[in-house]
XYZ file of C-alpha atoms in Angstrom:
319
model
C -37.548 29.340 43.349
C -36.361 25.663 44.101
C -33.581 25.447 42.532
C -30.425 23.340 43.356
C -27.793 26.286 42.343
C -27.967 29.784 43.629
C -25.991 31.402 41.167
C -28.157 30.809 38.229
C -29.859 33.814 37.705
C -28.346 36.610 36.123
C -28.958 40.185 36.725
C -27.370 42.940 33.945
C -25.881 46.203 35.560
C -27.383 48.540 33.186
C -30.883 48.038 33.304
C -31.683 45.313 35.645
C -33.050 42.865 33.503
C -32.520 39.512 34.570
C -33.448 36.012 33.743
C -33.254 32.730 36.217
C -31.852 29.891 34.359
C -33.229 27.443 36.370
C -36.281 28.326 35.591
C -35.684 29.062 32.098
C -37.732 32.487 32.554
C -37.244 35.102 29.894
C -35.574 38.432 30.310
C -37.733 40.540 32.377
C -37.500 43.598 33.903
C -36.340 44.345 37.735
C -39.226 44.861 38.989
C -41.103 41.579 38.687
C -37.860 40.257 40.830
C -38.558 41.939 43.517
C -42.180 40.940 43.185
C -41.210 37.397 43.233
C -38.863 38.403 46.266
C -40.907 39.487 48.304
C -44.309 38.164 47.181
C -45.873 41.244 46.462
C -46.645 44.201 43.934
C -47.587 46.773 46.511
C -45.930 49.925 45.175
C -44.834 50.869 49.048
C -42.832 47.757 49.307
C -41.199 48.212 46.058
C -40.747 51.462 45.506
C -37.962 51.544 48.013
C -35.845 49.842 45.463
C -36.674 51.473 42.469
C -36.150 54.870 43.232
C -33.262 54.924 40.455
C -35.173 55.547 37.162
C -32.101 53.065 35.686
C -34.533 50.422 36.925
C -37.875 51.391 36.142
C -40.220 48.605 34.985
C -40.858 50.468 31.857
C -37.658 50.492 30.657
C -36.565 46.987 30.049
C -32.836 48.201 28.869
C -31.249 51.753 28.320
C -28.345 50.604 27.020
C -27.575 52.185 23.387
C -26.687 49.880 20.403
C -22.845 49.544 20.570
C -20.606 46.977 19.242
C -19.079 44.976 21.987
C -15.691 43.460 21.786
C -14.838 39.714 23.645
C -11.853 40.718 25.484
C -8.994 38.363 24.822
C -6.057 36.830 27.166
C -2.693 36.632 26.008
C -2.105 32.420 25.791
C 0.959 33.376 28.413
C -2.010 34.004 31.132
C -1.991 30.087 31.311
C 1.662 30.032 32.669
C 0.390 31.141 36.226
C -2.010 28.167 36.168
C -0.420 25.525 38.741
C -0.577 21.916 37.397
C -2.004 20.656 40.143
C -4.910 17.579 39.418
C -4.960 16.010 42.807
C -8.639 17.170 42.845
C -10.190 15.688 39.536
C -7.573 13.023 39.831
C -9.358 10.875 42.970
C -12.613 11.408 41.012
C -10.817 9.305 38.352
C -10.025 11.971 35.822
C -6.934 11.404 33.950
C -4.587 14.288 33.880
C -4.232 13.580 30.246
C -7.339 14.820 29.413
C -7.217 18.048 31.933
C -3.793 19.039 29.961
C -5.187 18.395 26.905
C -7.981 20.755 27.644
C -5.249 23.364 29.253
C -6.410 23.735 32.763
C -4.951 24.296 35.966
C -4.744 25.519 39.717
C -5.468 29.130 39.940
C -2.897 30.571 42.958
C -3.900 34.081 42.414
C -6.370 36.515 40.690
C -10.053 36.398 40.610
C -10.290 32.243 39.606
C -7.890 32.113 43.383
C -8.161 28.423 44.531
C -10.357 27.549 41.845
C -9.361 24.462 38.475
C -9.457 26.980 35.709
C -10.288 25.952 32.065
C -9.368 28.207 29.461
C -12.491 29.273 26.456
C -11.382 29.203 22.963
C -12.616 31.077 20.336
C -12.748 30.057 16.410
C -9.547 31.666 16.323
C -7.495 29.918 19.131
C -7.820 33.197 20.597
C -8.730 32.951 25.011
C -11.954 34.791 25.632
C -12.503 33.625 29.056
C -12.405 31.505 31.838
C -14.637 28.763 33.648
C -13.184 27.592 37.348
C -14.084 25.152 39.713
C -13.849 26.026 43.666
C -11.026 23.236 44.503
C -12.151 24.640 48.624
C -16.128 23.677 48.617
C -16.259 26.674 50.783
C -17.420 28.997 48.084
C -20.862 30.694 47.419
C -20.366 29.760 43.655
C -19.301 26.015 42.754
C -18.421 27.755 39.546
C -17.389 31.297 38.128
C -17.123 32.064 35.120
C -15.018 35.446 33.474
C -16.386 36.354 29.919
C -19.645 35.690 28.030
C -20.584 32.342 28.264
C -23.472 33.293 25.974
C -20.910 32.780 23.531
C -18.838 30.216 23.990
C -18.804 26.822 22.124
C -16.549 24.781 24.470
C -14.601 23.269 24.157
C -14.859 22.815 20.336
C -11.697 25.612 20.068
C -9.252 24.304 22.467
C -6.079 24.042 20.212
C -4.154 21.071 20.691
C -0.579 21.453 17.830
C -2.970 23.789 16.477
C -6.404 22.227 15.572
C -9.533 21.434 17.482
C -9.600 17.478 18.425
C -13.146 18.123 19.190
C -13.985 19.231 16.468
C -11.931 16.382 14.621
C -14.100 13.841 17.119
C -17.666 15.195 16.119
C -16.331 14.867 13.008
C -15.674 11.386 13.447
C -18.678 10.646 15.241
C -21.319 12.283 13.203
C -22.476 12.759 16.351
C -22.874 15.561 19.524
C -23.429 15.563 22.911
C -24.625 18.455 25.147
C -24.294 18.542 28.641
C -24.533 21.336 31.304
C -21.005 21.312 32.730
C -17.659 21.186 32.388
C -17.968 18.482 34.860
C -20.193 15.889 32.892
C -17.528 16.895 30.251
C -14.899 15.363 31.700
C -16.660 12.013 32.992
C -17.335 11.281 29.184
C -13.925 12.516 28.050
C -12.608 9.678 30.493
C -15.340 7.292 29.115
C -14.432 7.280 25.725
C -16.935 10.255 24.313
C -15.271 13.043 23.190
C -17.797 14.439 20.902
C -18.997 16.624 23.593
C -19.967 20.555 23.843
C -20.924 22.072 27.376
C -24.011 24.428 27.293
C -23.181 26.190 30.802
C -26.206 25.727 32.017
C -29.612 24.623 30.916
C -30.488 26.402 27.915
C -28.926 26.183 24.693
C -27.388 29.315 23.660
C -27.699 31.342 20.373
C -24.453 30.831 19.977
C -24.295 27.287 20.176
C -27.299 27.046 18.567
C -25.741 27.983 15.412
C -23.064 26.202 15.608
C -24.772 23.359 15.657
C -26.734 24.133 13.040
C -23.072 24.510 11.014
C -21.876 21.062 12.033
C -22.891 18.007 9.799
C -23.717 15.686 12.189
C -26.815 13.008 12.381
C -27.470 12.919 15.853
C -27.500 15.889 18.431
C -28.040 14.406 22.346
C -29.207 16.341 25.006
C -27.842 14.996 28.255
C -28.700 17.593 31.173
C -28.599 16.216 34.480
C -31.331 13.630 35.884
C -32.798 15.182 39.365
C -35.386 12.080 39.017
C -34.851 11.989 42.824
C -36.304 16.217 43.256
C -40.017 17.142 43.427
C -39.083 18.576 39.816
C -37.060 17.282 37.260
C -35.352 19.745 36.146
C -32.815 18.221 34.298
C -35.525 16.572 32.048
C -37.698 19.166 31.938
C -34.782 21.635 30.170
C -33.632 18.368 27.559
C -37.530 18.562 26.432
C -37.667 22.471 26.235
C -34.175 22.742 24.152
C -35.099 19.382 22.361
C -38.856 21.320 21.091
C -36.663 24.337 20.198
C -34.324 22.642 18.105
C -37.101 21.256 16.062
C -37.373 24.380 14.658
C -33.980 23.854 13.019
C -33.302 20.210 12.697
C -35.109 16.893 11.574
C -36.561 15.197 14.574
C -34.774 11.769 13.471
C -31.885 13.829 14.366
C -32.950 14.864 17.832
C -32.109 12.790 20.763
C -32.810 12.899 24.775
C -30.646 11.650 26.619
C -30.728 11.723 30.627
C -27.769 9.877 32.823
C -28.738 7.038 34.133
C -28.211 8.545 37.982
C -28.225 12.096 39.035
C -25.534 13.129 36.563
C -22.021 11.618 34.858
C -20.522 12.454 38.040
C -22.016 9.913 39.643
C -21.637 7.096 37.095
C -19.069 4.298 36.643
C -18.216 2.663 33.819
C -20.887 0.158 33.470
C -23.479 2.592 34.137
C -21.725 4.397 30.803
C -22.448 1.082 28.782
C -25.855 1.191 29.646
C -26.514 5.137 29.016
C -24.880 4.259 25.549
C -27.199 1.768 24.794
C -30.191 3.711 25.856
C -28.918 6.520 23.198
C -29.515 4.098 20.612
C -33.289 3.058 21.339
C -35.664 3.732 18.388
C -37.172 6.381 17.100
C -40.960 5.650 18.167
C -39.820 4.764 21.745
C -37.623 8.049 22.081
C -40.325 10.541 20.194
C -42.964 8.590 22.624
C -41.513 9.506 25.665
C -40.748 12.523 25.040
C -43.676 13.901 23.721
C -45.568 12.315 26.703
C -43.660 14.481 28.672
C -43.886 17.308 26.795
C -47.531 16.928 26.641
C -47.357 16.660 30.714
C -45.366 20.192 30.622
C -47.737 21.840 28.505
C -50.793 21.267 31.271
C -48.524 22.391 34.064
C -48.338 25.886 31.579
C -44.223 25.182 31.884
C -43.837 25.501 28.274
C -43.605 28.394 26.486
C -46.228 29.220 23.662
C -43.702 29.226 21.088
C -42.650 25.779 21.769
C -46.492 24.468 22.024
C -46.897 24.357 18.295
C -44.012 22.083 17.952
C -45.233 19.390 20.150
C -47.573 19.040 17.052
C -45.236 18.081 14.840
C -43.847 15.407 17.086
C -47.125 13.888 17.538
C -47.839 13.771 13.734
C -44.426 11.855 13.515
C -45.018 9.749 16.527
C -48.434 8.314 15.005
């Protein structure tokens, strides 16, 4: 499906469903993967793997309505993590700011050889885990143990018991989303610390409302900037997520904005200066850009109808 990271669609046990979030594809049943496996929806071909009624493509999910429980770590689970920051140190990342965010060298367990941080939740309470393969010999870059779905990081990493994040955004009046941990820490050691990681390329639920709850004047989306792929996807996914959060915000508050190379990774500090000063650009210049490529997204029928209508009001604004 052309996408940069393998391990970006996800597939639920119980019925099947899945959902690429590359792509940014809605849930759909298991049988229209295997069509887009293997090119086909000849019954012969497929039936083979749908012989288990579990996954039939009428039944989208069997599961019953249950409430389900984040599972949470005792905070003494950190004590096995190895404070080791060689890694993030020679990619100039001060070990300041990977304490502060409570992360460390997995030596054992399923995060084994991985930089583990540890997810908060509003009550200071660890409901998962997000690692980084230290080896780049791994299938998976990243792994991840709970329901990211859920997770507003790191707004609820305790530091003497209270959120500096949330004491920055605060600050700030101002929030950043970015797909990674990664781009996280590149504008932690910048000087932005208003920043909340979205784990991919769609903007959760979750975070959704919590954003919604934080008085702030400016929300940025910052994905990364493939500008050098076939597809942007990056940009593509900062337009989709900016159109959706029209639905809940004023678009004066509504900003998109890309890194000014593939992602923050990749950018030193001057290219920082210049990122920060291309958050700022006016409103007519922003809304005009993006709605151009919004418009561009509609024709290539990569928007979704429910986002169509809102190009609309952009344009109205725009004029």
């Amino acid at each position: 499906r052309g996408g940069d990271n393998n391990t970006a669609l996800q597939i639920w046990k119980n019925s099947g469903v899945w959902r690429d979030y590359v792509e940014g594809t809605v849930p759909l049943p298991f049988s229209k993967l295997l069509e887009t496996h293997f090119g086909t929806n000849d019954d012969s071909v497929l039936n083979k793997y749908l012989s288990n009624d579990h996954y039939s493509s009428s039944k989208v999910s069997t599961q019953q309505d249950r409430i389900i429980m984040d599972k949470v770590y005792e905070e003494s689970v950190l004590d096995d993590l190895f404070p080791h920051y060689d890694f993030y140190n020679t990619k100039g990342i001060d070990s300041e700011i990977l304490k502060n965010l409570k992360g460390g060298l997995a030596t054992k367990g399923k995060m084994l050889q991985r930089f583990v941080f540890p997810i908060y939740n509003e009550h200071f309470q660890i409901i998962g885990f997000s690692g980084r393969d230290m080896t780049d010999k791994k299938d998976a870059k990243w792994k991840h143990i709970g329901k990211k779905s859920k997770w507003i990081y790191p707004y609820y990493v305790p530091n003497h018991n209270k959120s500096l994040i949330e004491e920055c955004i605060s600050k700030e009046k101002s929030v950043i989303i970015v797909e990674s941990i990664g781009d996280l820490l590149n504008l932690h050691q910048n000087g932005f610390k208003n920043v909340l990681v979205s784990f991919g390329l769609d903007i959760s639920p979750s975070l959704l409302c919590h954003l919604i709850s934080l008085d702030v004047e400016k929300i940025i989306i910052s994905f990364n900037n493939d500008s050098d792929k076939s597809v942007n996807r990056g940009a593509r996914a900062s337009v989709k997520n900016y159109l959706k959060l029209l639905n809940h915000f004023d678009f004066n508050q509504l900003y998109v904005c890309l890194p000014t190379k593939t992602d923050f990774g990749e950018m030193g500090s001057d290219d920082f200066v210049s990122w920060s000063k291309k958050c700022e650009c006016n409103f007519t210049e922003r809304a005009s850009s993006i709605l151009s490529f919004a418009k561009k997204m509609r024709d290539d029928k990569d928007l979704p109808k429910s986002l169509i209508k809102n190009i609309k009001i952009l344009e109205s604004h725009v004029r």
